[in-house]
Amino acid sequence: MASKDYSDIAVGDLTPAQAKAELLRLAFEIGTHDKRYYQEDAPSVTDAEYDALRKRNAAIEAKFPDLIRPDSPSRRVGAAPSRGFAKVRHSAPMLSLDNAFGEEDVRDFVGRIRRFLKLDDDEEIVFSAEPKIDGVSLSLRYENGELVTAATRGDGTEGEDVTANVKTMKAVPHKLKGRKVPEVCEVRGEIYMTKPDFLALNKRQAEAGGQIFANPRNSAAGSLRQKDPAVTASRPLGFFAYGWGEMSELPADTQSGMVKFFDAAGFDTNPLTKARHSVEELLAFHRDIETRRAKLDYDIDGVVYKVDRLDWQERLGFVSRTPRWAIAHKFAAERATTVLNDIEIQVGRTGALTPVGKLEAVGVGGVIVQNVSLHNEDYIKAIGNDGEPIREGRDIRIGDTLIIQRAGDVIPQVVDVVIDKRPKSAKPYKFPEKCPACGSHAVREDDEAVRRCTGGLICPAQQVERLRLFVSRNAFDIEGLGEKQIQLFFEKKWIEEPADIFQLEKKHRKALLQEEGFGEISVRNLFAAINERRRIVLNRLIYALGIRHVGEINARILARHYGSFDALQKAAKAAADKESEAYQDLTTIGGIGEVVGDAVVEFFKEKHNRDAIGRLLGEIEVEPMEAVKTDSPIAGKTVVFTGALEKMTRDEAKATAERLGAKAAGSVSKKTDYVVAGPGAGSKLAEAQKHGVKVLTEDEWLKLIAT
Ligand code: IVH
């Protein structure tokens, strides 16, 4: 079942159970956005939306401190380093900044510092006020004056080793200047690309058919994280030094003194950095820089205020992932007005239909914007879809004049429709009910904003993803046929649907042997692995089909209930009539319910899917699931596995438990009978103790099931 979403409920009104669910949702959402932003250089929400998620998470945690998750976004910054680069552990963590959005937040910030340091009202605090560069933060480690490592921030603890790439940058000295350089000297700052360089790069990329970047920040990140340092060398990247990590000794006792030292050592430091002495002066600095923002050569998304005295910085310290001695004062989002020429529907890898607004090109904050995501059907019906009831006439229509915003210079969004400029002929947009990629029905579930294509197995937009799932470890588990091979065979049009896998040997053996990396032996092994899977157990087959909401557990439940694929298919067909007994039966199987049941019905309703399955069944033999033992000591019991298991994988453990008639659950409750805990068990173990649930070691568990 899809988990509930309580995002509409104000923090003050949340019950503890709802708060817990919200913290889970927020951890997941923020984690997903972090990954898109930090690892893929392709953010999918605006800074303002992202900040709102973080703010809500912090507010819930403040109200329910007992519910703070170990993986809470408040305990980490950024995202783990992506694969492809070696990891570097930062000797001092690379943290983030808290945000101020208005005057009040700045006053609170200064007030907090005064109280913390117990300063008299007349004691002056000097701040270093500087632009907040919208780039990529970087840590440069120098030992005895020589550059040894360059690392991205990553998740703040571990970043990516980009030394080879950074060494190609003119803006980063290989050797520090001056005689008084500390033995270990970690310089931190921001890599950026200027706006003209970004536009020129995109032009070159467009001509060469390469990647187009949404903004200068993404182009700097993308250029830095190239596999080939020669590509980085060809990209004009700048660097401003403004901070530090490990230092064997500090060459100054103020922030401004440190920046002077960086300057003398050979770095660029930002020329707009100034000393400021009061809240009023800070606010004036913010206004001044904001008016100059558009004319600056590089993107900035606010200003940063830092307490200048380092002894005070030291005393103030940090609150989780941000310093008490600094704050980022953000700028209001930049806006522009333009006309919506068309709405195009894109089909994502999971079948989600996303409407994209095609705009009359317009410059927003120095970047040309031509596309704007319209997110989903409801967003078009009521701009922003922010929980307000759908307002008559406040929808988005082709021909409308829209106000566009690039909050924090991320992906543009629609702020409003200029109704006065609406052409008389403009009609409300009718969202397609068929997938534009394959023509299958696109359906929307009751509690979901997204409309999805149901042509999973035949939809070109989803095929590769589906095939990957099909061959994955818990599905057909075909050795030698991983993501890379699937992608390659799909591009060659050798494998477009599951049945093609089993035709590969007959149809493409010769051609495959011509491919690089496919010798006689590996090809023979691959075909042997494929043929070995011509017999497949029913639950694996059901899971492999990639029916929405049908993961491994639900696949097992369905397999056990229906016993054969034929029975499942017949039942799904009959259940298309919601009044039928078949529908009643399907949706009342323990653990299934209407959401999953409806997805099963939709999947089998699609003729394309039925045909593809027919072809597949011509190639394979389906075995029933192993019979469940009802006389075992754990029959009917609920078991939760947690921590690291040493003698079996978690999947194996669950499968064994289920075969012996137990239910393997994901979370601990009063109803849990056993928790099997391995080393590193955390909150689930604590839950078990709270509810008085019996806790077993892995060995005790093995002994129990052996009896
Ligand atoms: S100071 C302890 N100063 O903004 C954190 N950061 O939102 C020290 N940034 O991760 C950061 N300009 O990547 C600092 N003048 C500046 C900055 C700046 C841009 C970035 C930096 C940081 C992020 C926090």
XYZ file of C-alpha atoms in Angstrom, residues 12-686:
675
model
C 1.359 21.788 15.449
C -1.551 19.466 14.554
C 0.433 16.304 13.838
C -0.079 13.274 16.065
C 3.116 11.390 16.983
C 2.268 8.639 14.482
C 1.715 11.186 11.730
C 4.912 13.016 12.687
C 6.824 9.761 12.410
C 5.397 9.113 8.953
C 6.182 12.687 7.912
C 9.795 12.405 9.077
C 10.129 9.233 7.033
C 8.631 10.909 3.969
C 10.811 14.008 4.376
C 13.987 11.963 4.869
C 13.209 10.152 1.647
C 12.209 13.246 -0.343
C 15.105 15.389 0.816
C 17.472 12.474 0.184
C 16.136 12.120 -3.347
C 16.530 15.840 -4.041
C 20.046 15.822 -2.565
C 20.986 12.990 -4.871
C 19.592 14.805 -7.913
C 21.358 18.022 -6.952
C 24.719 16.785 -5.729
C 25.287 13.590 -7.696
C 23.403 14.112 -10.915
C 23.844 17.896 -11.197
C 20.170 17.974 -12.170
C 17.967 19.355 -9.388
C 14.249 18.715 -9.736
C 12.853 21.257 -7.280
C 13.518 24.924 -6.676
C 15.704 26.000 -3.769
C 12.631 27.486 -2.121
C 10.736 24.180 -2.308
C 13.777 22.342 -1.013
C 14.233 24.802 1.846
C 10.559 24.423 2.756
C 11.014 20.639 3.075
C 14.034 21.089 5.306
C 12.248 23.692 7.430
C 9.289 21.349 7.959
C 11.627 18.517 8.883
C 13.378 20.743 11.439
C 10.083 21.956 12.904
C 8.765 18.398 13.344
C 12.039 17.307 14.916
C 11.919 20.234 17.332
C 8.413 19.211 18.416
C 9.091 15.452 18.499
C 12.777 15.063 19.429
C 12.221 11.381 20.286
C 11.288 10.660 16.699
C 14.453 12.035 15.067
C 15.586 9.413 12.589
C 19.185 8.191 12.486
C 19.158 9.016 8.776
C 17.528 12.404 9.281
C 18.456 15.066 6.709
C 19.261 17.365 9.657
C 22.181 15.109 10.470
C 23.830 15.237 7.097
C 24.570 17.580 4.228
C 24.584 16.899 0.514
C 24.570 13.339 -0.760
C 27.054 10.491 -0.610
C 29.697 10.632 -3.317
C 28.574 9.037 -6.531
C 30.266 6.044 -8.079
C 32.960 6.718 -10.598
C 35.277 8.739 -8.360
C 37.371 7.493 -5.479
C 36.130 8.663 -2.094
C 37.960 11.074 0.155
C 37.209 11.329 3.850
C 37.317 14.954 4.925
C 39.624 15.486 7.894
C 37.214 18.175 9.101
C 33.588 17.832 7.940
C 32.376 20.153 5.170
C 29.224 21.623 6.557
C 26.431 23.776 5.298
C 24.844 27.109 6.204
C 21.539 27.896 7.813
C 19.336 30.219 5.739
C 17.824 33.597 6.541
C 15.058 34.769 4.224
C 14.219 38.131 5.698
C 15.148 40.868 8.136
C 13.672 39.043 11.131
C 15.832 35.972 10.529
C 18.957 38.161 10.412
C 17.991 39.904 13.675
C 17.398 36.501 15.292
C 20.783 35.308 14.068
C 22.639 38.257 15.601
C 20.521 38.055 18.790
C 21.346 34.359 19.191
C 25.064 35.121 18.893
C 24.846 37.895 21.496
C 23.040 35.645 23.952
C 25.348 32.717 23.338
C 28.494 34.788 23.875
C 26.801 36.742 26.700
C 27.890 40.034 25.097
C 26.890 43.402 26.482
C 24.576 45.421 24.265
C 27.311 47.924 23.468
C 29.887 45.330 22.509
C 30.390 45.362 18.763
C 30.377 42.220 16.644
C 32.312 42.507 13.414
C 30.977 40.383 10.573
C 32.581 39.412 7.318
C 29.817 39.937 4.740
C 30.336 38.216 1.415
C 28.416 37.088 -1.665
C 27.141 33.534 -1.586
C 28.543 32.028 -4.759
C 26.164 29.615 -6.468
C 28.751 27.028 -7.400
C 30.196 23.785 -6.116
C 32.132 23.666 -2.873
C 35.589 22.207 -2.980
C 38.240 21.308 -0.420
C 41.904 21.589 -1.419
C 44.483 19.921 0.774
C 48.045 21.251 0.655
C 50.890 19.513 2.445
C 54.129 21.460 2.735
C 52.667 23.919 0.266
C 51.922 21.322 -2.444
C 48.415 20.458 -3.608
C 47.804 16.811 -2.705
C 44.041 16.291 -2.848
C 40.997 18.081 -4.173
C 37.626 16.803 -3.030
C 33.980 17.717 -3.520
C 31.764 18.057 -0.484
C 29.809 14.820 -1.044
C 27.764 14.164 2.071
C 29.986 16.436 4.156
C 31.962 13.523 5.579
C 33.089 11.876 2.388
C 33.496 13.555 -0.975
C 34.756 12.617 -4.396
C 38.411 12.722 -5.279
C 38.608 15.196 -8.173
C 42.331 15.966 -7.815
C 43.255 15.111 -11.407
C 40.515 17.382 -12.735
C 41.242 20.266 -10.373
C 44.917 20.166 -11.283
C 43.904 21.276 -14.777
C 42.335 24.488 -13.402
C 44.292 27.708 -13.677
C 42.441 29.195 -10.709
C 43.835 26.601 -8.290
C 47.564 26.961 -7.460
C 49.561 23.716 -7.379
C 51.939 25.312 -4.915
C 51.078 27.898 -2.262
C 52.926 31.205 -2.324
C 54.610 32.750 0.695
C 56.933 31.575 3.416
C 54.520 31.217 6.314
C 52.394 28.433 4.837
C 51.176 25.892 7.448
C 52.429 22.333 6.911
C 48.863 21.082 6.487
C 46.606 23.655 4.900
C 43.128 22.837 3.655
C 41.612 25.643 1.639
C 37.901 25.571 0.934
C 35.833 27.599 -1.438
C 33.530 27.565 -4.404
C 34.127 26.505 -7.989
C 32.001 28.469 -10.443
C 31.563 29.169 -14.119
C 30.878 32.723 -15.291
C 27.545 33.422 -16.966
C 29.084 34.259 -20.392
C 31.241 31.106 -20.250
C 28.176 29.053 -19.350
C 26.183 30.415 -22.310
C 29.117 29.852 -24.670
C 29.608 26.302 -23.383
C 25.929 25.465 -23.889
C 26.138 26.801 -27.414
C 29.129 24.594 -28.173
C 27.427 21.633 -26.525
C 24.258 22.176 -28.549
C 26.265 22.233 -31.773
C 28.120 19.076 -30.814
C 24.971 17.335 -29.559
C 26.369 17.226 -26.004
C 24.789 17.773 -22.599
C 23.009 21.102 -22.115
C 23.226 22.578 -18.606
C 20.342 24.342 -16.882
C 22.478 27.014 -15.198
C 26.079 27.990 -14.452
C 26.154 25.976 -11.221
C 25.256 22.756 -13.008
C 27.734 23.440 -15.765
C 30.492 24.000 -13.180
C 29.544 20.775 -11.369
C 29.304 18.816 -14.607
C 32.638 20.163 -15.831
C 34.363 19.356 -12.566
C 33.058 15.815 -12.403
C 34.297 14.623 -15.765
C 35.871 11.183 -16.130
C 38.496 12.674 -18.413
C 40.554 15.539 -16.910
C 41.169 16.833 -20.430
C 37.486 17.730 -20.659
C 37.664 19.649 -17.367
C 40.759 21.417 -18.693
C 38.733 22.660 -21.669
C 36.080 24.223 -19.415
C 36.673 27.676 -17.934
C 36.251 27.262 -14.169
C 36.928 29.853 -11.497
C 37.468 29.393 -7.760
C 36.912 31.737 -4.801
C 38.562 30.759 -1.500
C 36.524 31.645 1.619
C 37.065 28.924 4.223
C 39.286 26.167 5.495
C 39.343 22.648 6.924
C 42.289 21.115 8.757
C 45.105 23.596 9.429
C 48.256 22.606 11.310
C 48.312 26.216 12.492
C 46.094 29.217 11.847
C 47.850 32.077 10.033
C 45.313 34.647 11.327
C 42.838 35.140 14.142
C 39.964 36.590 12.107
C 37.913 35.451 9.129
C 39.084 38.502 7.173
C 42.700 37.773 8.117
C 42.326 34.214 6.818
C 40.923 35.486 3.538
C 43.908 37.859 3.220
C 46.190 34.882 3.765
C 44.419 32.949 0.969
C 44.845 35.939 -1.272
C 48.560 36.116 -0.556
C 48.894 32.348 -1.064
C 47.724 32.714 -4.666
C 43.932 32.294 -4.597
C 41.166 34.508 -5.898
C 39.044 35.822 -3.061
C 35.808 37.650 -3.595
C 36.357 41.417 -4.019
C 32.876 42.268 -2.715
C 33.649 40.864 0.756
C 33.318 43.603 3.387
C 33.476 44.071 7.166
C 30.066 44.994 8.657
C 29.236 45.989 12.223
C 25.477 45.842 12.881
C 22.225 44.286 11.704
C 21.460 47.498 9.791
C 24.797 47.355 8.010
C 24.256 43.683 7.156
C 20.826 44.432 5.695
C 22.236 47.331 3.674
C 24.946 45.017 2.354
C 22.272 42.522 1.287
C 20.310 45.247 -0.560
C 23.415 46.587 -2.231
C 24.606 43.210 -3.506
C 21.089 42.310 -4.645
C 20.948 45.390 -6.878
C 24.288 44.439 -8.403
C 23.432 40.776 -8.778
C 22.275 40.789 -12.419
C 25.406 42.663 -13.537
C 27.830 40.308 -11.813
C 29.749 37.943 -14.016
C 28.868 34.934 -11.871
C 25.684 33.638 -10.224
C 25.113 34.303 -6.559
C 22.076 33.249 -4.577
C 22.459 35.411 -1.491
C 25.054 36.789 0.863
C 26.804 35.159 3.814
C 27.493 36.807 7.171
C 30.278 35.353 9.303
C 31.460 36.369 12.765
C 34.932 37.728 12.089
C 36.714 36.765 15.338
C 37.876 33.152 15.174
C 37.885 32.732 18.953
C 34.180 33.627 18.874
C 33.588 31.256 15.956
C 35.203 28.535 18.028
C 33.024 29.268 21.076
C 29.850 29.473 18.996
C 30.502 26.124 17.339
C 27.897 24.177 15.392
C 24.314 23.031 15.660
C 24.119 19.668 13.869
C 25.220 20.511 10.325
C 25.482 24.302 10.381
C 27.688 26.796 12.234
C 26.142 29.190 14.781
C 28.620 31.840 13.642
C 27.429 32.161 10.027
C 24.228 32.413 8.058
C 23.245 32.649 4.373
C 20.835 35.507 3.675
C 19.075 34.443 0.478
C 17.756 36.679 -2.317
C 14.191 36.679 -3.488
C 13.681 34.519 -6.531
C 14.078 36.118 -9.940
C 11.007 36.344 -12.102
C 10.049 36.973 -15.729
C 6.908 36.941 -17.854
C 6.483 34.893 -21.014
C 3.971 33.033 -23.203
C 3.190 29.315 -23.023
C 3.322 28.063 -26.620
C 2.569 24.410 -26.032
C 2.394 21.607 -23.498
C 4.407 18.511 -24.275
C 4.011 15.231 -22.397
C 7.166 13.369 -21.489
C 7.100 9.765 -20.330
C 9.582 8.926 -17.604
C 11.337 5.667 -16.967
C 8.667 4.560 -14.530
C 5.845 5.503 -16.883
C 4.986 8.797 -15.180
C 3.541 11.307 -17.648
C 5.057 14.728 -17.017
C 3.724 17.805 -18.762
C 6.411 20.244 -19.866
C 5.506 23.806 -20.778
C 7.193 25.009 -23.985
C 7.789 28.727 -23.514
C 8.582 31.685 -25.670
C 12.306 31.947 -24.790
C 12.898 34.409 -21.952
C 15.906 35.443 -19.871
C 15.569 34.860 -16.133
C 18.533 35.754 -13.949
C 20.929 35.602 -16.886
C 19.744 32.249 -18.226
C 17.496 31.595 -21.186
C 14.446 29.604 -20.164
C 12.428 27.708 -22.784
C 10.899 24.872 -20.799
C 9.118 24.744 -17.496
C 7.928 21.628 -15.725
C 4.188 21.687 -15.149
C 4.594 18.654 -12.866
C 1.202 16.978 -13.209
C -2.453 17.271 -14.083
C -3.503 19.048 -10.868
C -0.706 21.563 -11.142
C -2.091 22.595 -14.528
C -5.607 22.812 -13.119
C -4.519 25.048 -10.233
C -1.069 26.527 -10.595
C 1.208 25.319 -7.926
C -1.305 22.765 -6.672
C -0.389 23.884 -3.201
C -3.259 22.236 -1.450
C -5.678 25.053 -2.226
C -8.986 24.119 -3.764
C -8.918 24.332 -7.540
C -9.823 27.920 -8.367
C -12.052 28.688 -11.303
C -9.980 30.133 -14.140
C -6.653 29.869 -12.328
C -5.533 27.029 -14.534
C -2.701 27.002 -17.066
C -3.736 27.101 -20.722
C -1.786 27.012 -23.969
C -1.509 30.662 -25.074
C -1.442 31.965 -21.491
C 1.068 34.513 -20.275
C 2.921 33.044 -17.291
C 5.103 34.476 -14.574
C 8.182 32.283 -14.303
C 10.594 32.144 -11.418
C 14.009 30.616 -11.034
C 14.186 30.377 -7.274
C 17.800 30.081 -6.223
C 18.657 29.723 -9.891
C 17.458 26.167 -10.058
C 14.825 24.773 -12.395
C 12.227 27.361 -13.406
C 8.701 27.169 -12.093
C 5.389 28.848 -12.809
C 4.371 31.392 -10.187
C 1.153 32.614 -11.708
C -0.955 33.129 -14.812
C -1.622 36.673 -16.020
C -5.350 36.191 -16.527
C -5.817 39.629 -18.162
C -3.617 38.530 -21.022
C -5.418 35.228 -21.650
C -6.474 34.933 -25.324
C -10.228 34.410 -25.758
C -9.610 31.197 -27.667
C -7.560 29.574 -24.869
C -9.293 26.452 -23.552
C -8.612 24.471 -20.384
C -5.933 21.887 -21.097
C -7.131 18.321 -21.418
C -4.576 15.942 -20.014
C -4.087 12.918 -22.309
C -5.446 9.610 -21.136
C -3.205 7.638 -23.454
C 0.576 7.379 -23.282
C 2.102 9.439 -26.112
C 5.006 6.992 -26.353
C 3.082 3.741 -26.821
C -0.633 4.487 -26.889
C -1.469 2.409 -23.783
C -3.921 3.752 -21.249
C -2.472 6.231 -18.802
C -4.194 5.921 -15.452
C -4.211 7.832 -12.252
C -4.655 6.295 -8.847
C -6.964 7.967 -6.361
C -4.318 9.325 -4.033
C -1.731 10.085 -6.690
C -1.113 13.245 -8.650
C 0.717 11.431 -11.416
C -0.870 9.743 -14.393
C 1.074 6.688 -15.484
C 1.355 4.657 -18.626
C 0.237 1.053 -18.089
C 2.126 -0.322 -21.089
C 5.075 -1.308 -18.934
C 6.427 -4.106 -21.083
C 6.008 -2.479 -24.457
C 6.342 1.254 -23.800
C 9.628 2.428 -25.346
C 10.006 5.054 -22.638
C 9.994 2.381 -19.961
C 11.343 -0.677 -21.671
C 14.962 -0.542 -20.564
C 13.990 0.046 -16.957
C 11.532 -2.849 -17.096
C 14.068 -5.153 -18.685
C 16.581 -4.267 -15.995
C 14.085 -5.233 -13.346
C 13.256 -8.396 -15.250
C 16.833 -9.707 -15.145
C 17.641 -8.392 -11.658
C 18.732 -10.565 -8.776
C 15.356 -11.115 -7.150
C 13.586 -11.570 -10.475
C 15.053 -13.772 -13.233
C 18.580 -13.299 -11.880
C 20.381 -13.911 -15.157
C 24.108 -13.889 -14.631
C 26.027 -11.900 -17.194
C 22.937 -9.948 -18.230
C 23.207 -6.804 -16.138
C 22.221 -3.186 -16.662
C 25.025 -2.512 -19.128
C 24.270 -5.479 -21.350
C 20.536 -4.760 -21.284
C 21.185 -1.183 -22.399
C 23.456 -2.369 -25.203
C 21.108 -5.096 -26.444
C 18.175 -2.698 -26.291
C 20.011 -0.124 -28.376
C 20.750 -2.828 -30.931
C 17.067 -3.789 -30.873
C 17.990 -7.370 -29.962
C 16.105 -7.306 -26.680
C 13.019 -5.108 -26.535
C 10.774 -7.259 -24.383
C 11.366 -10.169 -22.007
C 10.688 -12.895 -24.594
C 13.564 -11.543 -26.713
C 16.031 -12.571 -24.012
C 15.249 -16.185 -24.715
C 15.523 -15.648 -28.482
C 18.924 -13.997 -28.245
C 20.913 -17.171 -28.835
C 18.898 -18.213 -31.866
C 18.700 -14.805 -33.517
C 21.796 -12.836 -32.554
C 24.536 -15.248 -31.555
C 26.747 -14.398 -34.530
C 26.334 -10.658 -34.201
C 26.959 -10.841 -30.465
C 30.299 -12.561 -31.035
C 31.360 -9.548 -33.103
C 30.783 -7.189 -30.164
C 33.708 -6.004 -28.128
C 33.949 -7.828 -24.820
C 31.929 -10.858 -25.958
C 34.236 -13.809 -26.599
C 33.253 -17.447 -27.216
C 33.386 -18.328 -23.538
C 31.482 -15.372 -22.167
C 28.795 -15.778 -24.834
C 28.477 -19.468 -24.057
C 28.187 -18.672 -20.340
C 25.586 -16.014 -21.010
C 23.387 -18.363 -23.012
C 23.802 -21.069 -20.386
C 22.678 -18.576 -17.721
C 19.668 -17.581 -19.815
C 18.677 -21.177 -20.506
C 18.965 -22.036 -16.853
C 16.175 -19.550 -16.217
C 13.748 -21.088 -18.642
C 12.263 -22.672 -15.526
C 11.186 -19.993 -13.136
C 9.274 -20.045 -9.905
C 5.936 -18.243 -10.076
C 6.597 -15.465 -7.538
C 9.790 -14.441 -9.316
C 7.941 -14.233 -12.614
C 5.207 -12.049 -11.098
C 7.781 -9.748 -9.512
C 9.791 -9.588 -12.758
C 6.834 -8.129 -14.656
C 7.232 -4.842 -12.816
C 3.540 -4.378 -12.040
C 3.165 -1.190 -10.091
C 3.070 -1.764 -6.306
C 3.949 -5.433 -6.776
C 7.323 -5.848 -5.117
C 8.742 -9.150 -3.973
C 6.456 -9.564 -0.979
C 3.265 -8.873 -2.899
C 4.467 -11.122 -5.712
C 4.822 -13.941 -3.188
C 1.403 -13.251 -1.723
C -0.174 -13.349 -5.173
C 1.766 -16.470 -6.164
C 0.716 -18.269 -3.019
C -2.907 -17.217 -3.360
C -3.415 -18.040 -7.025
C -1.018 -20.965 -7.337
C -0.460 -20.584 -11.090
C 0.120 -17.798 -13.562
C -2.900 -18.805 -15.520
C -5.112 -18.487 -12.450
C -3.689 -15.058 -11.655
C -4.217 -13.821 -15.196
C -7.789 -15.129 -15.302
C -8.579 -13.598 -11.913
C -7.101 -10.236 -12.932
C -9.241 -10.239 -16.068
C -12.413 -11.063 -14.164
C -11.556 -8.486 -11.494
C -11.797 -5.699 -14.063
C -15.440 -5.642 -12.984
C -15.307 -4.074 -9.554
C -18.568 -5.697 -8.554
C -17.221 -9.153 -9.279
C -16.308 -11.817 -6.784
C -12.845 -11.920 -8.384
C -12.244 -8.264 -7.470
C -13.531 -8.859 -3.968
C -11.206 -11.841 -3.639
C -8.146 -10.061 -5.081
C -8.480 -6.987 -2.901
C -9.057 -8.861 0.322
C -6.053 -11.178 0.149
C -3.999 -10.397 3.252
C -1.541 -7.621 2.380
C -3.023 -6.777 -1.032
C -5.898 -4.281 -0.789
C -7.308 -1.995 -3.460
C -4.222 -0.043 -4.488
C -2.243 -3.153 -5.368
C -5.325 -4.960 -6.678
C -6.187 -2.117 -9.040
C -2.610 -2.020 -10.326
C -2.738 -5.752 -11.079
C -6.041 -5.326 -12.919
C -4.727 -2.359 -14.936
C -1.612 -4.237 -15.915
C -3.444 -7.247 -17.278
C -6.113 -5.098 -18.919
C -3.498 -3.831 -21.375
C -3.530 -6.021 -24.466
C 0.093 -5.106 -25.179
C 1.123 -6.542 -21.837
C -0.922 -9.693 -22.312
C 0.622 -10.253 -25.739
C 4.169 -9.731 -24.435
C 3.470 -12.165 -21.595
C 2.064 -14.669 -24.079
C 5.313 -14.525 -26.038
C 7.330 -14.907 -22.851
C 5.310 -17.908 -21.672
C 6.125 -19.570 -24.994
C 9.771 -19.538 -23.907
C 9.640 -20.488 -20.247
C 8.123 -22.956 -17.847
C 6.600 -21.661 -14.628
C 6.926 -23.647 -11.436
C 4.615 -23.209 -8.476
C 5.999 -21.633 -5.348
C 7.368 -24.000 -2.785
C 4.598 -25.196 -0.523
C 4.353 -23.385 2.768
C 4.819 -25.572 5.807
C 2.089 -25.178 8.345
C 3.517 -27.404 11.026
C 6.716 -25.430 11.585
C 7.373 -23.734 14.943
C 7.081 -20.321 13.329
C 3.933 -20.903 11.271
C 1.621 -17.933 11.641
C 4.224 -15.847 13.479
C 5.481 -12.409 12.468
C 9.250 -11.953 12.257
C 11.385 -8.866 11.705
C 15.033 -9.090 10.667
C 17.370 -6.265 11.589
C 21.085 -5.564 11.652
C 23.673 -7.497 9.659
C 23.011 -11.196 9.207
C 26.141 -13.264 8.818
C 25.026 -16.681 7.658
C 22.420 -15.666 5.094
C 21.276 -12.615 3.188
C 18.270 -10.682 4.402
C 16.336 -11.861 1.324
C 17.160 -15.490 2.026
C 16.148 -15.121 5.651
C 12.805 -13.608 4.674
C 12.158 -16.271 2.059
C 12.898 -19.056 4.543
C 10.626 -17.492 7.139
C 7.823 -17.264 4.630
C 8.320 -20.785 3.395
C 7.924 -21.940 6.972
C 4.623 -20.126 7.206
C 5.754 -16.945 8.980
C 5.226 -13.367 7.866
C 8.402 -11.334 7.392
C 7.568 -7.749 8.312
C 9.541 -4.544 7.832
C 8.795 -2.835 11.129
C 8.326 -3.853 14.735
C 4.990 -3.522 16.499
C 3.102 -5.123 19.349
C 2.068 -7.839 16.930
C 5.636 -8.891 16.135
C 6.536 -12.303 17.581
C 10.300 -12.336 16.974
C 12.972 -9.834 16.113
C 16.112 -11.463 14.746
C 18.895 -8.996 15.415
C 22.389 -9.088 13.992
C 25.285 -6.715 14.713
C 24.499 -3.057 14.120
C 20.769 -3.453 14.897
C 19.390 -0.037 15.837
C 15.937 1.396 16.243
C 14.112 -1.855 15.510
C 15.883 -3.527 18.386
C 14.904 -0.644 20.654
